[in-house]
Each structure stands twice: as structure tokens, then as C-alpha cells.
Coordinates of C-alpha atoms and ligand atoms in Angstrom, one line a residue:
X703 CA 13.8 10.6 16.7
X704 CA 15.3 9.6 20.1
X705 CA 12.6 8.1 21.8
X706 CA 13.1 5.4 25.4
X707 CA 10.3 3.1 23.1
X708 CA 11.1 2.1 19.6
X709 CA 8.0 0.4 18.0
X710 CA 10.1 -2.4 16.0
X711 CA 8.8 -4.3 13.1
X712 CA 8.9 -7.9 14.0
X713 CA 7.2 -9.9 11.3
X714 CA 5.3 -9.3 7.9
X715 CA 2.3 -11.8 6.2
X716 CA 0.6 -11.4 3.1
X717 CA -2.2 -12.8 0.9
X718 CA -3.4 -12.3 -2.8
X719 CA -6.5 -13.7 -4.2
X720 CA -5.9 -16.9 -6.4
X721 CA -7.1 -15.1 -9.5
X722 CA -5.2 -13.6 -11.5
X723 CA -6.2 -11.0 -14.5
X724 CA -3.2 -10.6 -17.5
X725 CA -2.8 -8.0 -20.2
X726 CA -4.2 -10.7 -22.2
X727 CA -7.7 -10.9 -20.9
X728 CA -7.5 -6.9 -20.6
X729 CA -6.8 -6.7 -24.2
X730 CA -9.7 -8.5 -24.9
X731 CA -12.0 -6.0 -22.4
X732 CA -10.7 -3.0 -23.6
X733 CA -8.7 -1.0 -26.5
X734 CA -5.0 -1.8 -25.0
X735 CA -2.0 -3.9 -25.4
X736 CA 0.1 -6.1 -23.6
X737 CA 3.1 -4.0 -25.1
X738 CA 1.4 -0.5 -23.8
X739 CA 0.1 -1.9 -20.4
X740 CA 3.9 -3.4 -19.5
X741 CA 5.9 -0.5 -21.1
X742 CA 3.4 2.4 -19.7
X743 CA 3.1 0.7 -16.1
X744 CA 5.3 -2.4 -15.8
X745 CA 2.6 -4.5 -14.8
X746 CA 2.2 -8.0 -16.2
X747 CA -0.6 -9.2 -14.1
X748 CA -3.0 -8.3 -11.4
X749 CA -4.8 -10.5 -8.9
X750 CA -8.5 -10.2 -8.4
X751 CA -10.8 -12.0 -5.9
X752 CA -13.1 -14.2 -6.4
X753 CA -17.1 -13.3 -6.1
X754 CA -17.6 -13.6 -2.0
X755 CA -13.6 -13.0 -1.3
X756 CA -13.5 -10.4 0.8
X757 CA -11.2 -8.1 2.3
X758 CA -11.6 -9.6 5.7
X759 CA -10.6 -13.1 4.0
X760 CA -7.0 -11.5 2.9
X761 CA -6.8 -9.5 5.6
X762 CA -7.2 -12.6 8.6
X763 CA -4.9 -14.7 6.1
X764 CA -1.7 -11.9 6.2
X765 CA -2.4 -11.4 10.0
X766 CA -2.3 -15.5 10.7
X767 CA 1.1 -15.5 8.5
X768 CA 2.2 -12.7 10.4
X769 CA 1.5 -14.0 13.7
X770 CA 3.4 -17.3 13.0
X771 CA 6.1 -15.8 11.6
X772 CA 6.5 -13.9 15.0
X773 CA 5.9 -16.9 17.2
X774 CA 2.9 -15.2 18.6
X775 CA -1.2 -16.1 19.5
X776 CA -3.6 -14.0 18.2
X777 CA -3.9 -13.1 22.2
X778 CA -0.8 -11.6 21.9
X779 CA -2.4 -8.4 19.9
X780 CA -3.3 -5.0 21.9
X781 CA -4.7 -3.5 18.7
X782 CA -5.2 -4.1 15.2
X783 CA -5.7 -1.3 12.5
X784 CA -6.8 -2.1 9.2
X785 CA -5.4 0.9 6.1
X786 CA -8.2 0.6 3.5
X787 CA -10.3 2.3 1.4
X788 CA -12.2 -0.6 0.5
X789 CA -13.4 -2.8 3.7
X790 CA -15.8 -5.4 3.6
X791 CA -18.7 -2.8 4.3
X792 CA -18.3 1.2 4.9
X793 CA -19.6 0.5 8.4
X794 CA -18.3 -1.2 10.7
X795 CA -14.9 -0.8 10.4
X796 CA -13.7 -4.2 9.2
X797 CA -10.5 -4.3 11.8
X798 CA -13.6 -5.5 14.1
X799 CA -14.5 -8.4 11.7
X800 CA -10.0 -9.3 11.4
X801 CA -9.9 -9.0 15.5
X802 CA -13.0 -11.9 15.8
X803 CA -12.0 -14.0 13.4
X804 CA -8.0 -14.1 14.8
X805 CA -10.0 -14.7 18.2
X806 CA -7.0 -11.8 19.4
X807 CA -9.3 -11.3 22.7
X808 CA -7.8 -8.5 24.2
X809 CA -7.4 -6.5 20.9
X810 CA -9.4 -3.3 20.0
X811 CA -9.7 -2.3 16.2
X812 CA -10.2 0.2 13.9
X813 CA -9.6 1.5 10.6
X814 CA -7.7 3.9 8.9
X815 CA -8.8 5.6 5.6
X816 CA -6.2 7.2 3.3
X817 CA -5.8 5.7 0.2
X818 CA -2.4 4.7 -1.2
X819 CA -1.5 6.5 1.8
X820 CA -2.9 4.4 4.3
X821 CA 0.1 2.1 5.4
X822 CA 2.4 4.9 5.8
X823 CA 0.0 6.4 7.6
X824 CA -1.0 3.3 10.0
X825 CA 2.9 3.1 10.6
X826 CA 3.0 6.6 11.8
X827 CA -0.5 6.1 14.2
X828 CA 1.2 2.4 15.5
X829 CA 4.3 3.5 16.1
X830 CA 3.2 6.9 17.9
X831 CA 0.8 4.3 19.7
X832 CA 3.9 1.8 20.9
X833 CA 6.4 4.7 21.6
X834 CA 3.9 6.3 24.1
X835 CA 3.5 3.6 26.0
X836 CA 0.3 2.6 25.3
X837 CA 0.1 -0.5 23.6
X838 CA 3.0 -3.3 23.2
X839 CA 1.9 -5.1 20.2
X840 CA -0.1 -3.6 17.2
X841 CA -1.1 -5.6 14.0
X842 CA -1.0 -3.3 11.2
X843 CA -2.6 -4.6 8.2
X844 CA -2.6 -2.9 5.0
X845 CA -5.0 -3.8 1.5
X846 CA -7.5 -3.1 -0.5
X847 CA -9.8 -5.2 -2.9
X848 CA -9.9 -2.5 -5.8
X849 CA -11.4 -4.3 -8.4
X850 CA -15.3 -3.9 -7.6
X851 CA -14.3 -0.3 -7.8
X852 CA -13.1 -0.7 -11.1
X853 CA -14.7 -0.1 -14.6
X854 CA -13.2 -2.9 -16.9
X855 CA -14.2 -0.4 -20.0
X856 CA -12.0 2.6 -19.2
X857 CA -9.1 1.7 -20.1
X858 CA -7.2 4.9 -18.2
X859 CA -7.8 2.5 -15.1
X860 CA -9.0 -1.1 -15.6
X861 CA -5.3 -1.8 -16.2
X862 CA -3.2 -0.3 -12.8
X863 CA -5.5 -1.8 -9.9
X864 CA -5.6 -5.5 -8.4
X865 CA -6.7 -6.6 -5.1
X866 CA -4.3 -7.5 -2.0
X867 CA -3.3 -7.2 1.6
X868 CA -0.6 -6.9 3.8
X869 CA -0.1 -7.0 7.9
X870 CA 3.3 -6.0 9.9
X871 CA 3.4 -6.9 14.0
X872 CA 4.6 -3.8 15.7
X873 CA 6.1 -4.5 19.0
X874 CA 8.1 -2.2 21.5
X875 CA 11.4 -2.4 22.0
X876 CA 14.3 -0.7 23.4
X877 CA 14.8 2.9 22.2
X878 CA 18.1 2.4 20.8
X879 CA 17.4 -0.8 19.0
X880 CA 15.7 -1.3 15.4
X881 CA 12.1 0.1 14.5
X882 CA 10.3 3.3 12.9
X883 CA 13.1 5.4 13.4
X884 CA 11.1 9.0 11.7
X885 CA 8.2 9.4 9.4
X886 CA 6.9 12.6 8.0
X887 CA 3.5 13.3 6.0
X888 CA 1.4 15.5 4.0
X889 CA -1.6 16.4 2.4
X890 CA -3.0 18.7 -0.2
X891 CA -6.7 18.2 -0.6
X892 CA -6.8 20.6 -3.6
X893 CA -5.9 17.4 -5.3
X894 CA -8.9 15.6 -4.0
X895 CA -10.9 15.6 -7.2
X896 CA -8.2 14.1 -9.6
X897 CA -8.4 10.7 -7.9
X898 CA -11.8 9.4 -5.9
X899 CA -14.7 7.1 -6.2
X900 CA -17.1 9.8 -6.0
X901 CA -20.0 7.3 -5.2
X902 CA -18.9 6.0 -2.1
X903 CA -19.3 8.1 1.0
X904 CA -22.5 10.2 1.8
X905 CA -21.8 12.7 -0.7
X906 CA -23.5 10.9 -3.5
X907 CA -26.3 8.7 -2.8
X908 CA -26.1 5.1 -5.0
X909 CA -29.2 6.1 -6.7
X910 CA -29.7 4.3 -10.4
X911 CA -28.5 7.9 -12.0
X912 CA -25.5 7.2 -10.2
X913 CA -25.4 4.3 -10.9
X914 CA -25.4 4.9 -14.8
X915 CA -23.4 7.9 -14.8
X916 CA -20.9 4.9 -13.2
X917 CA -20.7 7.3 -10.1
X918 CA -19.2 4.0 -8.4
X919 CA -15.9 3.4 -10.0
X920 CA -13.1 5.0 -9.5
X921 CA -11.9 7.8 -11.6
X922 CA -8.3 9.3 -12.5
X923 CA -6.7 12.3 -13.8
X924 CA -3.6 9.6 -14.0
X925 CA -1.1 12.1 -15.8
X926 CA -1.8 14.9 -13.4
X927 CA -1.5 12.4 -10.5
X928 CA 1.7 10.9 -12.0
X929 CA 3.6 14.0 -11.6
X930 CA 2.5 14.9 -8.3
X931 CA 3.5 11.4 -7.0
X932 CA 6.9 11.2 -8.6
X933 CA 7.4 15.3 -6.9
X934 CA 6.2 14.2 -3.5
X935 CA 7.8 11.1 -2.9
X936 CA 10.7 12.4 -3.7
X937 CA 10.6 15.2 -2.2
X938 CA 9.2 13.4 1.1
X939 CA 12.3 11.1 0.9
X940 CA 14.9 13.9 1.1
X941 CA 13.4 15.7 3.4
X942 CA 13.1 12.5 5.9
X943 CA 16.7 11.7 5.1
X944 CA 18.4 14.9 5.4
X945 CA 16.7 15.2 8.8
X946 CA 18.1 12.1 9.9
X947 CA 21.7 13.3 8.4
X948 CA 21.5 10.3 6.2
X949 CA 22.5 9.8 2.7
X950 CA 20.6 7.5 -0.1
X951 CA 23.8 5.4 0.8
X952 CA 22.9 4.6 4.1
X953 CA 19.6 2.7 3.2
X954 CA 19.5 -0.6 2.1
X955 CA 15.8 -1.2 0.6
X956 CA 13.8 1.5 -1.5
X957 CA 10.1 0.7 -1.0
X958 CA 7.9 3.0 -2.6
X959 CA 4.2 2.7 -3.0
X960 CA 3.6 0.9 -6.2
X961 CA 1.3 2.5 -8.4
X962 CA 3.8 2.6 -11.7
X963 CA 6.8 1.3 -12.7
X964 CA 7.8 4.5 -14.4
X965 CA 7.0 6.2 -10.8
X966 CA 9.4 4.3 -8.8
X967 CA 12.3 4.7 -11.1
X968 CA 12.0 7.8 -11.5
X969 CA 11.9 8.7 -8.3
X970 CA 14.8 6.2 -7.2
X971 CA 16.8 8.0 -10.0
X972 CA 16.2 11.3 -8.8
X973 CA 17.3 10.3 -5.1
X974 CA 20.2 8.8 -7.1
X975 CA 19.8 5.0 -5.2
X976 CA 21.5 2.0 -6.9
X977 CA 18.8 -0.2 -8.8
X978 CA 19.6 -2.9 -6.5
X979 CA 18.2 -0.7 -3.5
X980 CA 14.4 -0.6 -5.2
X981 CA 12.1 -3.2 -4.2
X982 CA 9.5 -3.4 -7.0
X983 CA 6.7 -6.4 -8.0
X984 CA 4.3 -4.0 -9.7
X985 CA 4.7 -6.7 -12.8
X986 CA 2.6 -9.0 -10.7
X987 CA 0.2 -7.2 -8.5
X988 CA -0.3 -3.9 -10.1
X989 CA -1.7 -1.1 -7.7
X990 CA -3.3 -2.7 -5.1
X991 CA -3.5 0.8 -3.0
X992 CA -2.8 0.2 0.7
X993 CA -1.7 -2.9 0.1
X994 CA 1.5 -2.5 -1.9
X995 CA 4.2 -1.6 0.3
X996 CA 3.3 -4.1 2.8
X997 CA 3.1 -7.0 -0.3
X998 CA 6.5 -5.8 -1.4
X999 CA 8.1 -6.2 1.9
X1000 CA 7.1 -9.3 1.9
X1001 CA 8.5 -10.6 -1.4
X1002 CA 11.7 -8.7 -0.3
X1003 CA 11.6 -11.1 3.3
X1004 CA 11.1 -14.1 0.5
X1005 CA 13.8 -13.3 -2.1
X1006 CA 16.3 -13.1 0.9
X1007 CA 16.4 -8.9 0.5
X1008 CA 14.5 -7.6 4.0
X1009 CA 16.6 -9.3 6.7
X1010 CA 17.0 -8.4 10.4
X1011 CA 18.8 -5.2 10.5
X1012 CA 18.3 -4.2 6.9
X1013 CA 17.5 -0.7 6.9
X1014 CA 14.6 0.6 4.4
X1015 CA 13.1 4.0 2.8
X1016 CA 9.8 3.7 2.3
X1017 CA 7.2 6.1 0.7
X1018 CA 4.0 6.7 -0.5
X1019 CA 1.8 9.0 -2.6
X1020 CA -2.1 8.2 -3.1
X1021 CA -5.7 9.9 -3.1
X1022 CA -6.0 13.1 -1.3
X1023 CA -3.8 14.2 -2.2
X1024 CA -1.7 12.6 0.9
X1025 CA 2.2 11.3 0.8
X1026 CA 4.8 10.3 3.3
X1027 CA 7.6 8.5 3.8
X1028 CA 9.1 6.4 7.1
X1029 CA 12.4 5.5 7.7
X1030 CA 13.0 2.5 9.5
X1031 CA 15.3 -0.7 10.7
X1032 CA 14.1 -4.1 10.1
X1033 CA 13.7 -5.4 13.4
X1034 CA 12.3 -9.1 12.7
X1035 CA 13.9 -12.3 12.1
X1036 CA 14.2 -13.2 8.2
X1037 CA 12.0 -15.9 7.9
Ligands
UT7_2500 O1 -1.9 4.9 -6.5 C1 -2.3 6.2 -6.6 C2 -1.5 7.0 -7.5 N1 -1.8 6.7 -8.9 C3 -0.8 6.9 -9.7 O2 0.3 7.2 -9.3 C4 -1.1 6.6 -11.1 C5 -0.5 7.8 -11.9 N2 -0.7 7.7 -13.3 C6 -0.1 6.8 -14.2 O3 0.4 5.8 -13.8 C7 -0.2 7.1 -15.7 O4 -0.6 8.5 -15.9 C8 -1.1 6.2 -16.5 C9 -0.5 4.8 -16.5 C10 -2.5 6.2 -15.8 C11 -1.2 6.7 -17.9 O5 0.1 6.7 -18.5 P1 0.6 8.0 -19.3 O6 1.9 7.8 -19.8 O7 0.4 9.2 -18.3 O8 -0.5 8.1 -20.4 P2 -1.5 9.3 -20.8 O9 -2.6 9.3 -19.8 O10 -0.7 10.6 -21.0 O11 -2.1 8.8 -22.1 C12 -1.3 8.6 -23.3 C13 -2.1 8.0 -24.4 C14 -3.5 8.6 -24.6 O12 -3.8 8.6 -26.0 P3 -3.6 9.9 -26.8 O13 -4.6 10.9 -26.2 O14 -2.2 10.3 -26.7 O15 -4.0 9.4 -28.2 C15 -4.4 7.6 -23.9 O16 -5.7 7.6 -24.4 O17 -2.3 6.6 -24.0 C16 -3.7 6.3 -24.2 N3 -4.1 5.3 -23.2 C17 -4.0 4.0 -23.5 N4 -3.6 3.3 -24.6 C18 -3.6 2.0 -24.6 C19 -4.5 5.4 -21.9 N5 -4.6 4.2 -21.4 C20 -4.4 3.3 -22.3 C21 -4.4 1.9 -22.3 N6 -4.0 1.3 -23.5 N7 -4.7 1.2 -21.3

């Protein structure tokens, strides 16, 4: 999209809890395997945090990484939006908590609910943000801390979620330089009831019947959902490229969402990329919800993969149903 603003993407941070749960101590919560688990979802390991680790915790820790990485004070921010279903508390919006604790004075905050969905969507809001003009520097920060969500003795879901967060700087730059170059999005709330924690909003009060009927974890119709994500990612990613009059060819990194390993590769095989083009560490984080695309661009900075210029396909698929996909240049330096 030609725009006079680009909103580029200077810098990424990250932070995981220390914790980390294995197939191994899964096996020995539920009736699963290490074989099932790493052949049904490719994860190894999760990480989970610890009892008073919070969201706000990983969320100030990716935003301090970021910051540095950027050669920038916290003073530097105009905004910070926080993608998560899970925040410290439903009210207030824990981008308030992240904005005192980074002591980034002039910065407003707010978050953004939407599931799996959510850093897509905070790169679409940020970028629109920075492209009219109205804010120079935007930290986006993307995570969720899944696991008090999560009932370790269904075994359909105990094994896909960890805990996680991510934050990108979004800065303005020249129109014609690197940034968000197009997103697109969707939603279909007729899926709404195949994947939700129905005890969390003011729907269903946390009475103890909810409690027992375990109203508070999350629940999943996960084959249903499976093919709707492999359908709409895909689909999302042509769509986004053949608008652009790009190829699969022309992108260097594949980031999907990472909710299973089976997902990704099938959907990087139907866009017929090269393997080397997917970015993928479901094998140590598992699902992690907002959190994952942002975590796996910052392994790919690590491993040498995202550098300055690179040019990445990323998409998403989560609760909602919502999807999208952004196509952007990697506008920060690589380390
Ligand atoms: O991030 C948001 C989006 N979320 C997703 O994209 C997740 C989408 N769904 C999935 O990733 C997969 O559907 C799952 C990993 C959740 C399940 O894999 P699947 O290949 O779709 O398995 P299934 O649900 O069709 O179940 C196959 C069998 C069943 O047994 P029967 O009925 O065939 O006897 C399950 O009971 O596997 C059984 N099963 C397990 N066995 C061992 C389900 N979970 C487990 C387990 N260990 N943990």
C-alpha cells in the first residue's frame, strides 16, 4: 500500500518464564506420550511461569530488550498496546501496568483482545496508527500466560499451550523504505464456540458451579479448528500476496502463528515455500497464543535468519474465529 509514512519494525525483545513443562512431566499428568505429543504437535516443551509471574513481568522484560536493542529510553514510546487474552487482571488493561513500570512518560496504553490473532491484529492498529501520522513510536507487545487457563487433565489441551511474550518498536519512516507494507484480516464468529474460555468475561459468573463444571479453562474443538486454521492462513497468505503481485518466491521468512507443527507445514506446503523459508520453535514453546509470532521472530533475529531488509510473510489464525496475515520488510538492525 503506497503510503508517504511507512511504520517500520525497528527492534524485537522477548521473554519466557524459566519453567519449563516436558512431555515427560505431561505424561505423568495425563494419558499421552512423548511420541504422540511431538509427532501430533511438534512440541517438545512448553514454558510456564512461576506462581506470582505475571504477564506484566514478561511483558516489561520483552519491552526493556526491545528498547535496547533500538537504542531508545522508555521516553521514547508514544504508545504501547499490549495483544492478550490473558492480562494480569480483566480490568485495567495491563498496557497501563507495562507503560509505569518502563517509566515511558509520555506513552498512553491499551490492550487489544483477539486471541492467536492479536499480534496480527496490533500490527494492523500500530501501523494504521504510525502511517496517519499520529504517533511516531509504538511498542507493540504480544503474549499470553495460558497455563492458569489450562486444565492439566484434558489431555486435548494440557499439551499445545505454554506461557510467553513478545514486543516489536514500530517507528515511522519514509514511505518508500522498509515496514508493514499490507495486512488483511477476517473474522467468522460462527466459530466462536469451538475455541473459548467460557468463564472469563461477564457471560458466566465464576460461581463454584462454574467452577466445578471447570467453566474456567479453556476448551477446544481442536480438529475442527485445525482445519479452519490450515484453510485460512493459507488462504489469507495468497490473497495478501497476489495483491501485492508477489510470488512465495519473493519472501524470505514464513512466520505463521504457532499453534501446530502439522499446521505450519501444511500450510507452507500448500503455498509451495522452500522449508528453509518457515520459521518454526513450536518444539520449545508450544502455543503461547499472542505471543508466538513475535517469540519466533525473535529466535529468527538470534539464529542470524531476520536481518535488516529480510522480507517476511506472516500469519495467523486463533479464537473467534479471527485470521490475517501482514506482509512486511524488516526494517531493524540485526542485533
Ligand atoms: O491457536 C489457536 C488455534 N489452535 C489450533 O490451531 C489447534 C488446532 N488443533 C490441533 O492442533 C489438533 O487438532 C490437536 C493437536 C488438538 C489434536 O490432534 P488431532 O490429530 O486433530 O487429533 P484428534 O483430536 O483427531 O484425536 C485423535 C486421537 C483421539 O483418540 P481416538 O478418538 O481416535 O481414540 C484422541 O482422543 O488422539 C487422542 N488424543 C490423544 N492421545 C494421546 C487427543 N489428545 C491426545 C493426547 N495424547 N494428548
Amino acid at each position: 500500500m503506497p503510503t508517504a509514512i511507512r511504520a517500520q519494525c525497528r527492534a524485537v525483545g522477548s521473554c519466557l518464564p524459566q519453567q519449563v513443562l516436558d512431555n515427560a512431566m505431561l505424561e505423568r499428568m495425563v494419558d499421552t506420550s512423548d511420541e504422540w505429543i511431538r509427532t501430533r504437535t511438534g512440541i517438545r516443551e512448553r514454558r510456564m511461569v512461576a506462581d506470582g509471574e505475571y504477564l506484566s513481568d514478561l511483558a516489561v522484560a520483552s519491552c526493556r530488550q526491545c528498547l535496547q536493542r533500538a537504542g531508545l529510553e522508555a521516553e521514547a514510546v508514544d504508545g504501547i498496546i499490549v495483544a492478550t487474552s490473558t492480562g494480569d487482571f480483566s480490568m485495567p488493561a495491563v498496557a497501563n501496568v507495562v507503560q509505569h513500570r518502563l517509566a515511558a512518560t509520555r506513552a498512553w496504553g491499551y490492550d487489544l483482545v483477539n486471541a492467536c490473532n492479536g499480534f496480527v491484529s496490533g500490527i494492523a492498529t500500530a501501523s494504521a496508527l504510525i502511517e496517519a501520522g499520529r504517533c511516531q513510536r509504538i511498542l507493540l507487545v504480544a503474549g499470553d500466560v495460558m497455563t492458569p487457563y489450562i486444565d492439566f487433565q484434558d489431555r486435548n489441551t494440557c499439551i499445545l499451550f505454554g506461557d510467553g511474550c513478545g514486543a516489536v518498536l514500530l517507528e515511522a519512516g519514509p514511505g518508500d523504505g522498509p515496514g508493514v507494507i499490507d495486512w488483511l484480516m477476517g473474522s467468522d464468529g460462527a466459530g466462536a464456540d469451538l475455541l473459548k474460555i467460557p468463564c472469563s468475561g461477564s457471560a458466566i459468573r465464576p460461581s463454584p458451579a462454574a467452577l466445578d463444571r471447570g467453566d474456567h479453562f479453556l476448551k477446544q474443538e481442536g480438529r475442527q479448528v485445525y482445519n479452519y486454521a490450515i484453510r485460512h492462513m493459507t488462504e489469507s497468505c495468497q490473497q495478501l500476496l497476489q495483491r501485492n503481485g508477489l510470488g512465495i518466491g519473493d519472501v524470505d521468512l514464513l512466520i505463521p502463528h504457532q499453534a501446530n507443527q502439522r499446521i505450519m507445514t501444511n500450510v507452507a506446503e500448500r503455498l509451495q515455500s522452500r522449508p528453509e523459508q518457515l520459521v518454526s520453535n513450536i518444539d520449545r514453546y508450544g502455543n503461547t497464543t499472542a505471543g508466538t509470532i513475535p517469540l519466533a521472530m525473535a529466535d529468527a533475529l538470534d539464529d542470524g535468519r531476520l536481518v535488516a531488509g529480510s522480507r517476511v510473510l506472516v500469519t495467523a489464525f486463533g479464537a473467534g474465529f479471527s485470521w490475517g496475515s501482514v506482509y512486511l520488510t524488516w526494517g531493524g538492525s540485526s542485533t
